PDB file of C-alpha atoms and ligand atoms in Angstrom:
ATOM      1  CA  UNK A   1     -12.813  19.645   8.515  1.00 95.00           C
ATOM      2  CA  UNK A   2     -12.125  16.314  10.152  1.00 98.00           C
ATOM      3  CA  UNK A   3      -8.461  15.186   9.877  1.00 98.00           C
ATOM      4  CA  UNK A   4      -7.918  11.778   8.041  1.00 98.00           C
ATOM      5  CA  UNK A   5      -4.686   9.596   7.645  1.00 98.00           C
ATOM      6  CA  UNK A   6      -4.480   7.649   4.718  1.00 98.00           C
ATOM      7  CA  UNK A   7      -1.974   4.595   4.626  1.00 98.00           C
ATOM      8  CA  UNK A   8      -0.925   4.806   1.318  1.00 98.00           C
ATOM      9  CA  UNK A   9       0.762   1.666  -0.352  1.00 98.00           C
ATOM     10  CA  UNK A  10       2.005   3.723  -3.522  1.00 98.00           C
ATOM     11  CA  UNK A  11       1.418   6.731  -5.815  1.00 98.00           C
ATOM     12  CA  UNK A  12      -0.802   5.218  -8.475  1.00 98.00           C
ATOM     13  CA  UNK A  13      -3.578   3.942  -5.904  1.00 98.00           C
ATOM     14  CA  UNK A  14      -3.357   7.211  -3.643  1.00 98.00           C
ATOM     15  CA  UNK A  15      -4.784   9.076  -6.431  1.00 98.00           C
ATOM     16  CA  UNK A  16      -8.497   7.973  -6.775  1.00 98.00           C
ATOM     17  CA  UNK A  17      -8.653   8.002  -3.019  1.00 98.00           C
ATOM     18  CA  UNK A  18      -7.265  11.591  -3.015  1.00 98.00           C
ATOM     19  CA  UNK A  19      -9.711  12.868  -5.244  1.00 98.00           C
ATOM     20  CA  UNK A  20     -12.583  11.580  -3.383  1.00 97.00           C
ATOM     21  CA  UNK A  21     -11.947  12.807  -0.001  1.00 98.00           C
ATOM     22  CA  UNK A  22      -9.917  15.698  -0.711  1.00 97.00           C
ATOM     23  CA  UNK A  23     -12.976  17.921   0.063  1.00 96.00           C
ATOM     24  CA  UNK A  24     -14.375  16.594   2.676  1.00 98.00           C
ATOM     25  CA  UNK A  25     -10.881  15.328   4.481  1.00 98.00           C
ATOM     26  CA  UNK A  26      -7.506  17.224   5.965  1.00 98.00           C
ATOM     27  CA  UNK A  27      -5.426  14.031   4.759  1.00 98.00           C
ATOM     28  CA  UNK A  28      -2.017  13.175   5.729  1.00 98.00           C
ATOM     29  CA  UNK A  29      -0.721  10.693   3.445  1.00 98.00           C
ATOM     30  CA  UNK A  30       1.589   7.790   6.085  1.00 98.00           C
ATOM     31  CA  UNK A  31       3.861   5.857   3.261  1.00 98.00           C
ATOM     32  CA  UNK A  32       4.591   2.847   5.578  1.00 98.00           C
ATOM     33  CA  UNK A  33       5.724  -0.057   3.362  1.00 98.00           C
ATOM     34  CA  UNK A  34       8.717  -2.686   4.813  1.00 98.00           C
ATOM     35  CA  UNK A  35       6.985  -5.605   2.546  1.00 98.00           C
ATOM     36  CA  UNK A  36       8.663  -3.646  -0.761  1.00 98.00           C
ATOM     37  CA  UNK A  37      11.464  -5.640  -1.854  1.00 97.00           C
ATOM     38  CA  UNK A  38      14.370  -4.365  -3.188  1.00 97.00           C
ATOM     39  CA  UNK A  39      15.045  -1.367  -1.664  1.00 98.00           C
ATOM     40  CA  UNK A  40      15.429   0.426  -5.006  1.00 98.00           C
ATOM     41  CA  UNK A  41      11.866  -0.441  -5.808  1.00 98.00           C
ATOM     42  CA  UNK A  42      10.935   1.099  -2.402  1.00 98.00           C
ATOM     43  CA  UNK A  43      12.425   4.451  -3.167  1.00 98.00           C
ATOM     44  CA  UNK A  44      10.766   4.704  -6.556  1.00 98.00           C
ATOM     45  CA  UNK A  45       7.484   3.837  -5.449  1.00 98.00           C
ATOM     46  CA  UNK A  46       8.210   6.912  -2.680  1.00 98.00           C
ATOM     47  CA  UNK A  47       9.399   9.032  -5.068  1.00 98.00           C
ATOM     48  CA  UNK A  48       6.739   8.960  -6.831  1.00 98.00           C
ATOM     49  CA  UNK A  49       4.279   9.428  -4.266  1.00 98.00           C
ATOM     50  CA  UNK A  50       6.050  12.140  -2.805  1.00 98.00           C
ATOM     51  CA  UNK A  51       6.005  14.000  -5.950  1.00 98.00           C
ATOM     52  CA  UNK A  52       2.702  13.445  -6.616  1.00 98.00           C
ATOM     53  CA  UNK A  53       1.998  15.156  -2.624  1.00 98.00           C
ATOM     54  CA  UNK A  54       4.224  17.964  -3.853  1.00 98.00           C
ATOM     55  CA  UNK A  55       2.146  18.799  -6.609  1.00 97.00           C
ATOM     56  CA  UNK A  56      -0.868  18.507  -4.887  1.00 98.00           C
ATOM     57  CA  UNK A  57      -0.122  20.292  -1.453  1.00 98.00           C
ATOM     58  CA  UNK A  58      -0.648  17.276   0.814  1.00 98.00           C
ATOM     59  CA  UNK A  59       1.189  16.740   4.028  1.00 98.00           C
ATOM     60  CA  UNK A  60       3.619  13.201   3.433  1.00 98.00           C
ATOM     61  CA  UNK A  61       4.482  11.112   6.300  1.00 98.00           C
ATOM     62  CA  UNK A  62       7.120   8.284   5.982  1.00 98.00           C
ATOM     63  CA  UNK A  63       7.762   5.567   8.262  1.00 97.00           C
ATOM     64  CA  UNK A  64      10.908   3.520   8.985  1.00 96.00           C
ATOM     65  CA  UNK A  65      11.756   1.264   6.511  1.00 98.00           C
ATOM     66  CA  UNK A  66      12.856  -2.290   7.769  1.00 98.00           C
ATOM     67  CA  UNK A  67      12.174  -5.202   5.745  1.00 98.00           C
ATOM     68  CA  UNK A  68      13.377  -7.186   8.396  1.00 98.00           C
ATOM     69  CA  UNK A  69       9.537  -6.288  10.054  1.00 97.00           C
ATOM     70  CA  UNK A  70       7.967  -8.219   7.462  1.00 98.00           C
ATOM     71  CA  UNK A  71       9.913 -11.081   7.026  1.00 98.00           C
ATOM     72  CA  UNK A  72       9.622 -11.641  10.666  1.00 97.00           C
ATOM     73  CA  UNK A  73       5.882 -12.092  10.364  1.00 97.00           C
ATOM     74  CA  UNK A  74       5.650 -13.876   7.162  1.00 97.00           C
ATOM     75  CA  UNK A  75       8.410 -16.534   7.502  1.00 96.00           C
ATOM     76  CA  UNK A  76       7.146 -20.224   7.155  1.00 96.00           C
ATOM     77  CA  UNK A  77       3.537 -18.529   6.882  1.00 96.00           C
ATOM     78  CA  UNK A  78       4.068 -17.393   3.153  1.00 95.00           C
ATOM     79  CA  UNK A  79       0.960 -18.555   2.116  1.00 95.00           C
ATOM     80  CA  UNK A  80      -1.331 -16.427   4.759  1.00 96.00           C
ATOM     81  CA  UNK A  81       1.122 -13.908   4.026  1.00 98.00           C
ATOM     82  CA  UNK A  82      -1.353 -10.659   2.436  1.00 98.00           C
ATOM     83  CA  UNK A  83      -3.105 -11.235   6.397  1.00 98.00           C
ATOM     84  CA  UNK A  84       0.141 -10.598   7.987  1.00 98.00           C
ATOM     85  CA  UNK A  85       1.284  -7.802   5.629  1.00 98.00           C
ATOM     86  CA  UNK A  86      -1.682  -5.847   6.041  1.00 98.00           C
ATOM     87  CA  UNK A  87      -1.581  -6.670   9.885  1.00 98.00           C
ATOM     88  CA  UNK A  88       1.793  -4.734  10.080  1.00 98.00           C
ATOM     89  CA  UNK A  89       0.822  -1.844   7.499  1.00 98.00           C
ATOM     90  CA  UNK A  90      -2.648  -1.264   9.263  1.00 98.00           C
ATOM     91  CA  UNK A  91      -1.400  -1.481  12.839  1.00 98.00           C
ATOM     92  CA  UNK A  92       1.480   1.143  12.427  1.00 98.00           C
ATOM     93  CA  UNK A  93      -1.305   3.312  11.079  1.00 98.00           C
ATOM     94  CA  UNK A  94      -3.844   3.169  13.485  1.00 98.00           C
ATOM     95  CA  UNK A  95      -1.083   3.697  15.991  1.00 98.00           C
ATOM     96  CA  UNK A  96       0.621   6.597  14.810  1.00 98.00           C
ATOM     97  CA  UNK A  97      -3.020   8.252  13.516  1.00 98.00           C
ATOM     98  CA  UNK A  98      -3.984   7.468  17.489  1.00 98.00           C
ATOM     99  CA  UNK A  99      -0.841   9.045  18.966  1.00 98.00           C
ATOM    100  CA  UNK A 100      -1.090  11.767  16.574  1.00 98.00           C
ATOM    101  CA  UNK A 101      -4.317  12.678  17.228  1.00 98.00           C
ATOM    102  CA  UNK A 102      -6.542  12.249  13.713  1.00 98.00           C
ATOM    103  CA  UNK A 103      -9.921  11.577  13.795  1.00 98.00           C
ATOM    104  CA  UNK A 104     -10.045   8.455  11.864  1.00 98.00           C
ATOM    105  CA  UNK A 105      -7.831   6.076   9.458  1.00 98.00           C
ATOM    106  CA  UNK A 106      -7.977   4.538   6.066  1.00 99.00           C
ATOM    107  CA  UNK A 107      -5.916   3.162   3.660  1.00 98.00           C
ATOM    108  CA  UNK A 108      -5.399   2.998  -0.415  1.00 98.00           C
ATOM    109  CA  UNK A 109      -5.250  -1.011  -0.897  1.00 98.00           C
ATOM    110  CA  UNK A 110      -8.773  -0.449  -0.517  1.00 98.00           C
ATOM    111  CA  UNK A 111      -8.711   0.909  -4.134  1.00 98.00           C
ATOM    112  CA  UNK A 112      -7.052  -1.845  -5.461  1.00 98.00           C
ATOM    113  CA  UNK A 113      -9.443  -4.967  -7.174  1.00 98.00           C
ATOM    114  CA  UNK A 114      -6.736  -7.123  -6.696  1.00 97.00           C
ATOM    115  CA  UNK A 115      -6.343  -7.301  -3.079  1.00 98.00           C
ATOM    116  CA  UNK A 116      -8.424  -9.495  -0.251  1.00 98.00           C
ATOM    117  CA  UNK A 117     -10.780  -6.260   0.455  1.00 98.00           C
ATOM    118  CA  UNK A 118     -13.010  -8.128   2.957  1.00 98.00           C
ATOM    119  CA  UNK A 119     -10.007  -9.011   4.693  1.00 98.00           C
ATOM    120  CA  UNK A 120      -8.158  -5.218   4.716  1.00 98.00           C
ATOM    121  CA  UNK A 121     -11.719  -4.052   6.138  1.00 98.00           C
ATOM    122  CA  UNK A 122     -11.942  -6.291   8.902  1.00 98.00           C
ATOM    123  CA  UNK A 123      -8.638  -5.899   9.954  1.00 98.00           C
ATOM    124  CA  UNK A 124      -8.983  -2.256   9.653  1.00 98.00           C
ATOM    125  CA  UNK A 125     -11.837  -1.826  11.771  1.00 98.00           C
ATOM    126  CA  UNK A 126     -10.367  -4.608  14.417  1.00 98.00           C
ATOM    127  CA  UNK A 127      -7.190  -2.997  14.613  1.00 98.00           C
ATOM    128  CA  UNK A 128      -8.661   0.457  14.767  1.00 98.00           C
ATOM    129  CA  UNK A 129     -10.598  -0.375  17.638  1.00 98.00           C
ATOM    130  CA  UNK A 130      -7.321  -1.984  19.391  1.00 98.00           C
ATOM    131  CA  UNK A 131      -6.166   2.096  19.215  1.00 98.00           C
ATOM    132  CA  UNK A 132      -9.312   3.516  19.431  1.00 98.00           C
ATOM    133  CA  UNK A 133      -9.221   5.241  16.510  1.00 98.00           C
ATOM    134  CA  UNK A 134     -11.944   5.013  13.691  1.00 98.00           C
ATOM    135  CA  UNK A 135     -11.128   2.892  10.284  1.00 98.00           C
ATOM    136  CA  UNK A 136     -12.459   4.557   7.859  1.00 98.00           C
ATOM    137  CA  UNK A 137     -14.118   2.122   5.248  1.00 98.00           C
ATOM    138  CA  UNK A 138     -14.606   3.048   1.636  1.00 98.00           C
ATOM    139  CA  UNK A 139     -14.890   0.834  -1.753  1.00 98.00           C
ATOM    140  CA  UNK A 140     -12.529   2.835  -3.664  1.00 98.00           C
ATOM    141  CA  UNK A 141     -12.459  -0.329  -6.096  1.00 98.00           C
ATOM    142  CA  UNK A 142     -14.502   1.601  -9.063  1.00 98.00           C
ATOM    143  CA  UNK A 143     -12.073   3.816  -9.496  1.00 98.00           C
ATOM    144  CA  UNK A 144      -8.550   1.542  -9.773  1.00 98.00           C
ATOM    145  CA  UNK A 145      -9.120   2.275 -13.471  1.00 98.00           C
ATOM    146  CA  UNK A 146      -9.769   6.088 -13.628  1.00 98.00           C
ATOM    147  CA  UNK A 147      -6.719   6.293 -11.104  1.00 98.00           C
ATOM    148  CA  UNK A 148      -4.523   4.318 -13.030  1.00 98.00           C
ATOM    149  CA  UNK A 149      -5.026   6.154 -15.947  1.00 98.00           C
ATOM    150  CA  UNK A 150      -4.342   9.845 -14.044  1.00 98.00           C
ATOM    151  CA  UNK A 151      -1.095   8.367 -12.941  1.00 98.00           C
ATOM    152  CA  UNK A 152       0.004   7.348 -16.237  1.00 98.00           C
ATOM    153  CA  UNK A 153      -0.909  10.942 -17.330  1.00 98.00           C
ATOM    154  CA  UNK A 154       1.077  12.366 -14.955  1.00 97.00           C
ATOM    155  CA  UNK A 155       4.213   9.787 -15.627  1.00 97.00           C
ATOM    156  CA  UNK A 156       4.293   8.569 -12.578  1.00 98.00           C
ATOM    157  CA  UNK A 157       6.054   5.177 -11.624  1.00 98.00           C
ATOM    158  CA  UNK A 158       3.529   2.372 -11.530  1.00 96.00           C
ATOM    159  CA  UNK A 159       5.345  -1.189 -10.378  1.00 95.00           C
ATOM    160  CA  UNK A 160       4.463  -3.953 -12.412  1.00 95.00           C
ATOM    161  CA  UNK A 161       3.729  -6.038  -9.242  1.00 97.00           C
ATOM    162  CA  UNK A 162       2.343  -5.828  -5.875  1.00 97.00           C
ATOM    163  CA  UNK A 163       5.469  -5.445  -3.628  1.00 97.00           C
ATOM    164  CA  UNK A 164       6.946  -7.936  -1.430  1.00 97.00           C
ATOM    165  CA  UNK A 165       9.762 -10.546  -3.171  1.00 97.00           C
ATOM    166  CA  UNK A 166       7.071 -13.498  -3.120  1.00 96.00           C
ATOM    167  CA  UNK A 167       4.937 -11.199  -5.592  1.00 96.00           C
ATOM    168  CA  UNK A 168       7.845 -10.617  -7.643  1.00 95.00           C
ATOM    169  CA  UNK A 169       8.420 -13.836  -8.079  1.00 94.00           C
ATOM    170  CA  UNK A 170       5.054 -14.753  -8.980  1.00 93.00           C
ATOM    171  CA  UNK A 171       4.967 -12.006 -11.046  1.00 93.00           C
ATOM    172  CA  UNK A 172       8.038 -13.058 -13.280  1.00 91.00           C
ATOM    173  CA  UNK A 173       7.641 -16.653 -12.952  1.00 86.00           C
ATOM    174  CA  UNK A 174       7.368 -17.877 -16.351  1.00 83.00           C
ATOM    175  CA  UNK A 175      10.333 -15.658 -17.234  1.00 84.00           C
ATOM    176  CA  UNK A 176      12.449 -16.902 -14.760  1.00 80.00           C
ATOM    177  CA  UNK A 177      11.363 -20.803 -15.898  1.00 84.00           C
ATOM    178  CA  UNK A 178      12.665 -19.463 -19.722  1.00 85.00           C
ATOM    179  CA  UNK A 179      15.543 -18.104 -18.921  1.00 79.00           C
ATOM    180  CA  UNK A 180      17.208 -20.649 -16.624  1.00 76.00           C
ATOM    181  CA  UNK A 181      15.893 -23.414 -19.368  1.00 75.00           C
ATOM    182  CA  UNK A 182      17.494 -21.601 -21.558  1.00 75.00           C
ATOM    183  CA  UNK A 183      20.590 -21.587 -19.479  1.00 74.00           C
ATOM    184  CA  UNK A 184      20.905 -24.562 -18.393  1.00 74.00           C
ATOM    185  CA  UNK A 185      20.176 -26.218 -22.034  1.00 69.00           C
ATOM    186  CA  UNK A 186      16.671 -27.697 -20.465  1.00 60.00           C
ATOM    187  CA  UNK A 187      14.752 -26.053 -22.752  1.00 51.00           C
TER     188      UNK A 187
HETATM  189  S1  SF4 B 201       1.370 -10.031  -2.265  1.00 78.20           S
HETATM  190 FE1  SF4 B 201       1.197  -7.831  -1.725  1.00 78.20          FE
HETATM  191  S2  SF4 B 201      -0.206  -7.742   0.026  1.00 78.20           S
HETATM  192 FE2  SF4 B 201       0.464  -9.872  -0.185  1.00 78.20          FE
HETATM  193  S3  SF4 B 201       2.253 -10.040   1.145  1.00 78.20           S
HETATM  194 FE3  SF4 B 201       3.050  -9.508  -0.855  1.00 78.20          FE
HETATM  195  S4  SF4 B 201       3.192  -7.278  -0.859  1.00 78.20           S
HETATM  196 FE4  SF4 B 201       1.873  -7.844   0.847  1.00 78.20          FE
END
């Protein structure tokens, strides 16, 4: 059976993608995330991917994390910023799954509709080739749903936005814009 590392951005979206290549794949799962912001919300998206690899009997990898990596990259470029963070997630990787020996790479924010998935597959296969290691391509997109559901079955933690502070943000905008109106006597 070929071996296979799969990047995995979370719990929730490794679990379509598990199911699927689970028989024809080895998989090693590579949890390699610095553009999660807070730290808290880094551990609990770990935790509950390495629970979920408990239960199922797959090997876990974790890299270092270092937030400092991505803000590095993304600072005064915020609004190209999904390029850069999938840059850093894909290259680390490729690199370890080339040093490491697999036979090929993929990663889980393929699964996810709301991600740039032309963009994750090009830079996938470009950065693959930079290690000479194959990228892997699948459209794991019809089955965000049916994975999203499993995880919620299985109470794990699913994060109510995609990861980095920007995100966040964007994500709690209009409760931010109440609150401090509401604060401030604005509103
Ligand atoms: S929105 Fe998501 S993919 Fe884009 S930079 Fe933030 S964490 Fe990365």
């Amino acid at each position: 059976m070929q071996s296979l590392l799969v990047h995995t951005c979370c719990g929730p979206c490794f679990v379509y993608p598990y199911g699927v290549l689970q028989e024809n794949y080895n998989i090693t799962s590579l949890f390699f995330n610095p553009n999660i912001h807070p730290s808290m919300e880094y551990v609990r998206r770990l935790e509950a991917l390495s629970g979920f690899c408990s239960l199922n009997g797959v090997e876990l990898r974790v890299g270092e994390y270092d937030p400092t990596i991505y803000f590095k990259e993304v600072t005064g470029r915020e609004s190209d910023r999904c390029r850069m963070c999938y840059s850093i997630r894909l290259n680390e990787a490729a690199r370890f799954a080339a040093e490491k020996g697999y036979d090929s790479y993929t990663t889980t924010l393929l699964v996810s509709p709301y991600q740039k998935h032309e963009l994750i597959k090009e830079l996938g296969v470009s950065i693959g080739n930079n290690y000479g290691i194959e990228f892997k391509y699948w459209d794991f997109r019809p089955g965000f749903r049916a994975g999203q559901t499993r995880a919620k079955e299985l109470s794990m933690y699913r994060q109510p936005y995609c990861g980095c502070v920007y995100s966040e943000l964007e994500r709690y905008a209009n409760k931010l814009i109440a609150h401090s109106s509401k604060l401030t006597g604005l509103g």
